[in-house]
GROMACS .gro file of C-alpha atoms in nm:
model
  188
    1SER     CA    1   0.862   1.525   0.388
    2ASP     CA    2   0.717   1.714   0.687
    3ILE     CA    3   0.743   2.036   0.488
    4SER     CA    4   0.570   1.892   0.180
    5ALA     CA    5   0.289   1.756   0.400
    6LYS     CA    6   0.253   2.102   0.555
    7LEU     CA    7   0.252   2.267   0.208
    8LEU     CA    8  -0.009   2.019   0.083
    9GLU     CA    9  -0.225   2.087   0.389
   10GLN     CA   10  -0.197   2.464   0.333
   11LYS     CA   11  -0.282   2.422  -0.035
   12GLN     CA   12  -0.590   2.212   0.051
   13GLN     CA   13  -0.694   2.465   0.317
   14ALA     CA   14  -0.660   2.748   0.063
   15GLU     CA   15  -0.876   2.551  -0.185
   16THR     CA   16  -1.137   2.482   0.087
   17ASP     CA   17  -1.136   2.849   0.187
   18ALA     CA   18  -1.179   2.952  -0.179
   19LYS     CA   19  -1.470   2.706  -0.226
   20PHE     CA   20  -1.624   2.824   0.103
   21LYS     CA   21  -1.602   3.189  -0.007
   22ALA     CA   22  -1.745   3.101  -0.351
   23PHE     CA   23  -2.045   2.924  -0.191
   24VAL     CA   24  -2.104   3.216   0.047
   25ASP     CA   25  -2.080   3.467  -0.242
   26GLN     CA   26  -2.319   3.250  -0.446
   27GLY     CA   27  -2.560   3.236  -0.149
   28ASP     CA   28  -2.540   3.614  -0.101
   29LEU     CA   29  -2.618   3.676  -0.470
   30ALA     CA   30  -2.911   3.434  -0.465
   31ASN     CA   31  -3.040   3.586  -0.141
   32THR     CA   32  -3.022   3.939  -0.285
   33ALA     CA   33  -3.217   3.818  -0.591
   34ALA     CA   34  -3.481   3.665  -0.359
   35LYS     CA   35  -3.389   3.317  -0.487
   36TYR     CA   36  -3.405   3.173  -0.136
   37GLN     CA   37  -3.390   2.806  -0.234
   38ASP     CA   38  -3.062   2.868  -0.423
   39ALA     CA   39  -2.932   3.070  -0.127
   40VAL     CA   40  -3.016   2.789   0.117
   41THR     CA   41  -2.835   2.535  -0.105
   42ALA     CA   42  -2.521   2.752  -0.140
   43TYR     CA   43  -2.504   2.840   0.232
   44ALA     CA   44  -2.551   2.474   0.327
   45GLN     CA   45  -2.264   2.376   0.095
   46ALA     CA   46  -2.046   2.646   0.255
   47ILE     CA   47  -2.130   2.522   0.606
   48ALA     CA   48  -2.049   2.165   0.501
   49LEU     CA   49  -1.696   2.292   0.428
   50LYS     CA   50  -1.659   2.513   0.734
   51ASN     CA   51  -1.892   2.569   1.026
   52ASP     CA   52  -1.927   2.947   1.040
   53PRO     CA   53  -2.183   3.121   1.269
   54ILE     CA   54  -2.235   3.418   1.032
   55VAL     CA   55  -2.306   3.187   0.738
   56GLN     CA   56  -2.535   2.980   0.967
   57GLN     CA   57  -2.733   3.301   1.040
   58LYS     CA   58  -2.758   3.370   0.666
   59LEU     CA   59  -2.875   3.011   0.608
   60ASP     CA   60  -3.139   3.041   0.883
   61ALA     CA   61  -3.262   3.374   0.742
   62ALA     CA   62  -3.285   3.232   0.387
   63GLN     CA   63  -3.476   2.928   0.516
   64SER     CA   64  -3.713   3.159   0.704
   65LYS     CA   65  -3.775   3.368   0.390
   66LEU     CA   66  -3.832   3.049   0.193
   67GLY     CA   67  -4.092   2.941   0.449
   68GLU     CA   68  -4.268   3.279   0.434
   69LEU     CA   69  -4.269   3.267   0.055
   70SER     CA   70  -4.409   2.915   0.060
   71ALA     CA   71  -4.682   3.018   0.307
   72GLU     CA   72  -4.768   3.323   0.094
   73GLN     CA   73  -4.789   3.107  -0.219
   74GLU     CA   74  -5.019   2.867  -0.035
   75VAL     CA   75  -5.248   3.155   0.069
   76ASN     CA   76  -5.247   3.288  -0.289
   77SER     CA   77  -5.330   2.944  -0.423
   78LYS     CA   78  -5.619   2.895  -0.176
   79TYR     CA   79  -5.747   3.249  -0.247
   80THR     CA   80  -5.744   3.192  -0.624
   81ALA     CA   81  -5.923   2.859  -0.583
   82ALA     CA   82  -6.190   3.017  -0.360
   83ILE     CA   83  -6.246   3.307  -0.603
   84THR     CA   84  -6.265   3.071  -0.903
   85ALA     CA   85  -6.518   2.851  -0.725
   86ALA     CA   86  -6.718   3.154  -0.604
   87ASN     CA   87  -6.732   3.302  -0.955
   88ALA     CA   88  -6.855   2.971  -1.097
   89LEU     CA   89  -7.123   2.940  -0.827
   90ARG     CA   90  -7.228   3.304  -0.881
   91ASP     CA   91  -7.263   3.239  -1.255
   92GLN     CA   92  -7.487   2.939  -1.176
   93SER     CA   93  -7.700   3.164  -0.949
   94LYS     CA   94  -7.607   2.954  -0.645
   95HIS     CA   95  -7.602   3.265  -0.430
   96ALA     CA   96  -7.556   3.121  -0.080
   97GLU     CA   97  -7.269   2.893  -0.187
   98ALA     CA   98  -7.105   3.176  -0.384
   99ILE     CA   99  -7.124   3.411  -0.085
  100ALA     CA  100  -6.967   3.142   0.137
  101LYS     CA  101  -6.675   3.103  -0.107
  102TYR     CA  102  -6.627   3.480  -0.139
  103GLU     CA  103  -6.623   3.502   0.243
  104GLU     CA  104  -6.360   3.226   0.252
  105ALA     CA  105  -6.147   3.422   0.003
  106SER     CA  106  -6.197   3.740   0.205
  107THR     CA  107  -6.079   3.561   0.520
  108LEU     CA  108  -5.761   3.452   0.339
  109LYS     CA  109  -5.689   3.803   0.208
  110PRO     CA  110  -5.884   4.058   0.413
  111ALA     CA  111  -5.736   4.356   0.224
  112GLU     CA  112  -5.875   4.239  -0.112
  113SER     CA  113  -6.192   4.427  -0.211
  114TYR     CA  114  -6.306   4.194  -0.493
  115PRO     CA  115  -6.475   3.930  -0.274
  116LYS     CA  116  -6.655   4.196  -0.068
  117THR     CA  117  -6.776   4.374  -0.384
  118GLU     CA  118  -6.905   4.046  -0.530
  119ILE     CA  119  -7.091   3.964  -0.207
  120GLU     CA  120  -7.259   4.306  -0.221
  121LYS     CA  121  -7.356   4.249  -0.587
  122ILE     CA  122  -7.508   3.909  -0.505
  123GLN     CA  123  -7.702   4.050  -0.209
  124LEU     CA  124  -7.834   4.329  -0.431
  125SER     CA  125  -7.928   4.072  -0.697
  126ILE     CA  126  -8.115   3.864  -0.435
  127GLN     CA  127  -8.305   4.176  -0.323
  128ASN     CA  128  -8.389   4.263  -0.685
  129GLU     CA  129  -8.509   3.908  -0.756
  130ALA     CA  130  -8.731   3.921  -0.447
  131LYS     CA  131  -8.864   4.264  -0.550
  132ASN     CA  132  -8.924   4.142  -0.908
  133GLY     CA  133  -9.113   3.843  -0.767
  134GLN     CA  134  -9.331   4.075  -0.557
  135VAL     CA  135  -9.396   4.302  -0.858
  136ALA     CA  136  -9.492   4.003  -1.077
  137SER     CA  137  -9.726   3.875  -0.806
  138LEU     CA  138  -9.890   4.217  -0.764
  139LEU     CA  139  -9.932   4.250  -1.143
  140ALA     CA  140 -10.092   3.905  -1.167
  141GLU     CA  141 -10.333   3.983  -0.880
  142GLY     CA  142 -10.408   4.324  -1.030
  143ILE     CA  143 -10.484   4.177  -1.373
  144GLN     CA  144 -10.708   3.912  -1.216
  145LEU     CA  145 -10.901   4.177  -1.020
  146PHE     CA  146 -10.917   4.401  -1.330
  147THR     CA  147 -11.059   4.113  -1.535
  148ALA     CA  148 -11.321   4.064  -1.260
  149LYS     CA  149 -11.398   4.439  -1.295
  150ASP     CA  150 -11.288   4.506  -0.932
  151TYR     CA  151 -11.121   4.831  -1.036
  152THR     CA  152 -11.062   4.972  -0.688
  153SER     CA  153 -10.873   4.664  -0.560
  154SER     CA  154 -10.699   4.626  -0.896
  155LYS     CA  155 -10.582   4.989  -0.878
  156VAL     CA  156 -10.430   4.925  -0.530
  157LYS     CA  157 -10.233   4.627  -0.666
  158PHE     CA  158 -10.095   4.821  -0.965
  159GLU     CA  159 -10.006   5.121  -0.747
  160SER     CA  160  -9.822   4.886  -0.508
  161ALA     CA  161  -9.635   4.737  -0.804
  162LEU     CA  162  -9.534   5.089  -0.914
  163GLY     CA  163  -9.420   5.162  -0.558
  164LEU     CA  164  -9.168   4.876  -0.591
  165ASP     CA  165  -9.085   4.940  -0.957
  166PRO     CA  166  -9.166   5.301  -1.060
  167THR     CA  167  -9.076   5.231  -1.425
  168ASN     CA  168  -9.311   4.931  -1.467
  169THR     CA  169  -9.496   4.995  -1.794
  170VAL     CA  170  -9.753   4.717  -1.740
  171ALA     CA  171  -9.869   4.871  -1.411
  172LYS     CA  172  -9.876   5.220  -1.568
  173GLY     CA  173 -10.078   5.092  -1.864
  174LYS     CA  174 -10.327   4.907  -1.643
  175LEU     CA  175 -10.377   5.214  -1.422
  176LYS     CA  176 -10.462   5.412  -1.738
  177GLU     CA  177 -10.710   5.138  -1.840
  178ILE     CA  178 -10.866   5.152  -1.490
  179GLU     CA  179 -10.903   5.533  -1.519
  180ASP     CA  180 -11.065   5.492  -1.861
  181ALA     CA  181 -11.297   5.217  -1.730
  182LEU     CA  182 -11.396   5.424  -1.424
  183SER     CA  183 -11.453   5.731  -1.648
  184ALA     CA  184 -11.673   5.522  -1.880
  185LEU     CA  185 -11.872   5.392  -1.581
  186ALA     CA  186 -11.914   5.744  -1.441
  187ALA     CA  187 -12.034   5.870  -1.782
  188ASN     CA  188 -12.312   5.611  -1.792
   0.00000   0.00000   0.00000
């Protein structure tokens, strides 16, 4: 009876050792495939059967990788949300808010060039809008002065508009009209 108890104990130990090895092998495969959650589960099951320091190290490493992966996914998620919000704000011409969101995204992933490029585009757009506003204002003043037959002051306004926007056809046309008007006055 002592012998059969001993044999039974050895058989159970062999089964436990086999299960332990199977869990460790399963954990190693999962770990190699970067399936860290599966690796953690398998290593934990192995340790529940037999406390082994090498398997404990593997478990700790897999848990660490899982944490890093989770943190990386969180950063990716926040980055994507910031970019999506920034794009929407940019499309609504809410420049300051869009720039703030692009800066947030850039802080999350400093190596990404997209947010920086979009900030530069928005800043250029703001400068162009300001320049276009100045050109429109100069054209309006120039036309008003032209209508009042103040050709000299009108000419200055149209030349200033051309200085900001060298391709402006309205300013070019009005300068030609001023030349014609001054020539007609000189002829009389």
